[in-house]
């Protein structure tokens, strides 16, 4: 049994309005002049050092944020490495530039640290589409199933899970469970779930959630572009629909796609994931031509095609504000945190072995 009509919920529509209003505020770094950008960066550098803080950023954030994280000894990575890096780093404060589940994961793993986000409004359609109470009721229907949830979920959903996985480790974990004869409840991304199910042959029941960004990639658009660039390899994040995954030359997490662009012999790549990845991908594969996979075009339901509207809420201005006034701090209830820690630690230990 699966949930339906997630994308049409009132909550979702409200969130889209919120995103549009936010864009109207004209605060993003790309809208600043170079002198202003430099002033922001200088203040952030100084405050990071003064406040014993470290900037941990996802590949989908603005290039300027990724640059700053690199320059100040922070990290730019996929969601698994963000979690590992933040937990290991000695700084007492982490500034998590990404979306809310990334900040919550950091808090669950490092309760002693102060976890600040540029804005707590930055969420994720997968997280929104999987409310904890509905998910718990769903799980209760299948008591003999192992519960595996994607990292893109709230602390409360993680607390109901046996395992948390990210896209870079999902295949290995599910294969491991399937080898032990376990049946699996998978949530929330149905496309990633379908990919994992096909690859591993595991018995899986899927929650009906999706990413509003990756859902917009269309196989026809990619194939049309392939006609123009017949030698291009197609790189696809597995949050994309199955029709797009099927025509991929490489499928993987953000860091796995960057590695593919670096290691594959092709000169040209069609990349089906958020365009924020191009900053690091181009550094890793200089001289190669990187093309955005076409999205749904004018018929698309999101206004943010190929760029996550919530990732785009991270800017130099709200990173500075976080450092100056500590406003958008992540708090996770102690009991919930302890429950959510177990499946997260299981993932990190599995990855280490
Ligand atoms: P990665 O774990 O591959 O970085 O993915 C996170 C994400 O939100 C992709 O949309
Ligand atoms: Fe969530 Fe999609 Fe944004 Fe990733 S790109 S944070 S899955 S909405």
CSV table of C-alpha atoms in Angstrom, one decimal, residues 163-312:
chain,number,residue,atom,x,y,z
A,163,UNK,CA,18.4,1.8,9.2
A,164,UNK,CA,19.1,5.2,7.7
A,165,UNK,CA,20.8,5.3,4.3
A,166,UNK,CA,21.9,7.9,1.8
A,167,UNK,CA,22.0,7.4,-1.9
A,168,UNK,CA,25.7,6.5,-1.8
A,169,UNK,CA,25.2,3.5,0.5
A,170,UNK,CA,21.6,2.4,-0.1
A,171,UNK,CA,22.4,-0.4,-2.5
A,172,UNK,CA,25.0,-2.0,-0.2
A,173,UNK,CA,22.8,-1.8,2.9
A,174,UNK,CA,19.7,-3.2,1.1
A,175,UNK,CA,21.8,-6.0,-0.5
A,176,UNK,CA,23.2,-6.9,3.0
A,177,UNK,CA,19.6,-7.0,4.5
A,178,UNK,CA,18.2,-9.0,1.5
A,179,UNK,CA,21.1,-11.5,1.8
A,180,UNK,CA,19.9,-12.1,5.3
A,181,UNK,CA,16.4,-12.8,4.0
A,182,UNK,CA,14.9,-9.6,5.4
A,183,UNK,CA,11.8,-7.9,3.8
A,184,UNK,CA,12.1,-4.2,3.6
A,185,UNK,CA,9.9,-1.1,4.1
A,186,UNK,CA,11.6,1.7,2.1
A,187,UNK,CA,10.8,5.5,2.5
A,188,UNK,CA,10.3,8.1,1.3
A,189,UNK,CA,11.7,8.3,-2.3
A,190,UNK,CA,9.9,5.9,-4.6
A,191,UNK,CA,12.3,6.4,-7.5
A,192,UNK,CA,15.4,5.6,-5.4
A,193,UNK,CA,13.5,2.7,-3.9
A,194,UNK,CA,12.6,1.3,-7.3
A,195,UNK,CA,16.2,1.6,-8.4
A,196,UNK,CA,17.5,-0.1,-5.3
A,197,UNK,CA,14.8,-2.8,-5.6
A,198,UNK,CA,15.7,-3.5,-9.2
A,199,UNK,CA,19.4,-3.6,-8.5
A,200,UNK,CA,19.3,-5.8,-5.5
A,201,UNK,CA,16.2,-7.9,-6.1
A,202,UNK,CA,15.2,-7.3,-2.5
A,203,UNK,CA,11.5,-7.6,-1.4
A,204,UNK,CA,10.5,-4.0,-0.7
A,205,UNK,CA,7.4,-2.0,0.0
A,206,UNK,CA,7.8,1.6,-1.1
A,207,UNK,CA,6.5,4.8,0.4
A,208,UNK,CA,5.2,7.2,-2.3
A,209,UNK,CA,7.5,10.2,-2.1
A,210,UNK,CA,9.6,12.0,-4.6
A,211,UNK,CA,12.1,14.9,-5.1
A,212,UNK,CA,10.5,17.8,-6.9
A,213,UNK,CA,13.8,18.6,-8.6
A,214,UNK,CA,14.8,15.1,-9.9
A,215,UNK,CA,11.2,14.3,-10.8
A,216,UNK,CA,11.4,16.9,-13.6
A,217,UNK,CA,14.1,15.1,-15.6
A,218,UNK,CA,12.5,13.4,-18.6
A,219,UNK,CA,14.0,10.6,-20.7
A,220,UNK,CA,12.8,12.2,-23.9
A,221,UNK,CA,14.7,15.4,-23.2
A,222,UNK,CA,17.9,13.5,-22.4
A,223,UNK,CA,17.6,11.4,-25.5
A,224,UNK,CA,17.0,14.5,-27.7
A,225,UNK,CA,20.2,16.0,-26.2
A,226,UNK,CA,22.1,12.8,-26.9
A,227,UNK,CA,21.2,13.2,-30.6
A,228,UNK,CA,23.1,16.4,-30.6
A,229,UNK,CA,26.0,15.0,-28.5
A,230,UNK,CA,26.1,11.3,-29.4
A,231,UNK,CA,29.3,10.6,-27.5
A,232,UNK,CA,28.1,12.1,-24.3
A,233,UNK,CA,27.7,9.9,-21.2
A,234,UNK,CA,24.6,10.3,-19.2
A,235,UNK,CA,25.0,10.7,-15.4
A,236,UNK,CA,21.9,10.3,-13.3
A,237,UNK,CA,21.1,10.7,-9.6
A,238,UNK,CA,18.8,7.8,-8.6
A,239,UNK,CA,16.1,10.2,-7.3
A,240,UNK,CA,15.2,10.6,-11.0
A,241,UNK,CA,12.4,8.6,-12.5
A,242,UNK,CA,13.1,5.0,-13.7
A,243,UNK,CA,12.8,6.0,-17.4
A,244,UNK,CA,15.8,8.4,-16.9
A,245,UNK,CA,17.8,5.9,-14.8
A,246,UNK,CA,17.4,3.3,-17.6
A,247,UNK,CA,19.2,5.5,-20.1
A,248,UNK,CA,22.0,6.4,-17.7
A,249,UNK,CA,25.7,5.4,-18.2
A,250,UNK,CA,26.3,6.0,-14.5
A,251,UNK,CA,23.9,6.2,-11.6
A,252,UNK,CA,24.9,7.4,-8.2
A,253,UNK,CA,25.0,9.9,-5.3
A,254,UNK,CA,26.3,13.4,-5.9
A,255,UNK,CA,29.9,12.4,-5.0
A,256,UNK,CA,29.6,9.2,-7.1
A,257,UNK,CA,28.5,11.3,-10.1
A,258,UNK,CA,31.5,13.6,-9.7
A,259,UNK,CA,33.8,10.6,-9.6
A,260,UNK,CA,32.2,9.2,-12.7
A,261,UNK,CA,32.7,12.5,-14.6
A,262,UNK,CA,36.4,12.4,-13.5
A,263,UNK,CA,37.0,8.8,-14.4
A,264,UNK,CA,34.9,8.0,-17.4
A,265,UNK,CA,36.8,8.6,-20.7
A,266,UNK,CA,34.0,10.7,-22.3
A,267,UNK,CA,34.6,14.3,-23.1
A,268,UNK,CA,30.9,15.3,-22.7
A,269,UNK,CA,28.4,14.5,-19.9
A,270,UNK,CA,24.7,15.1,-19.7
A,271,UNK,CA,24.0,15.5,-16.0
A,272,UNK,CA,20.6,14.7,-14.4
A,273,UNK,CA,20.9,16.2,-11.0
A,274,UNK,CA,20.8,19.7,-9.3
A,275,UNK,CA,22.9,22.1,-11.3
A,276,UNK,CA,24.8,23.2,-8.1
A,277,UNK,CA,26.9,20.1,-8.7
A,278,UNK,CA,28.6,21.7,-11.7
A,279,UNK,CA,31.0,23.7,-9.5
A,280,UNK,CA,32.8,20.7,-8.0
A,281,UNK,CA,32.2,18.5,-11.0
A,282,UNK,CA,34.0,20.9,-13.3
A,283,UNK,CA,36.9,21.2,-10.9
A,284,UNK,CA,37.2,17.4,-10.7
A,285,UNK,CA,36.9,17.0,-14.5
A,286,UNK,CA,38.5,20.1,-16.0
A,287,UNK,CA,38.3,20.4,-19.7
A,288,UNK,CA,35.2,18.2,-20.0
A,289,UNK,CA,31.9,19.6,-21.2
A,290,UNK,CA,29.1,19.3,-18.7
A,291,UNK,CA,25.5,19.7,-19.9
A,292,UNK,CA,22.4,20.1,-17.8
A,293,UNK,CA,19.9,17.4,-18.5
A,294,UNK,CA,16.7,19.0,-19.8
A,295,UNK,CA,13.9,19.2,-17.3
A,296,UNK,CA,10.1,19.3,-17.9
A,297,UNK,CA,10.4,22.7,-19.6
A,298,UNK,CA,7.4,25.0,-19.7
A,299,UNK,CA,5.0,22.2,-18.6
A,300,UNK,CA,7.1,21.6,-15.5
A,301,UNK,CA,5.3,21.8,-12.1
A,302,UNK,CA,8.3,23.3,-10.3
A,303,UNK,CA,9.7,26.8,-10.8
A,304,UNK,CA,13.1,25.5,-9.8
A,305,UNK,CA,13.9,23.0,-12.5
A,306,UNK,CA,17.3,21.5,-12.0
A,307,UNK,CA,17.9,23.6,-8.9
A,308,UNK,CA,16.5,22.8,-5.5
A,309,UNK,CA,14.5,25.8,-4.2
A,310,UNK,CA,15.4,24.9,-0.6
A,311,UNK,CA,19.1,24.6,-1.2
A,312,UNK,CA,18.9,28.0,-2.9
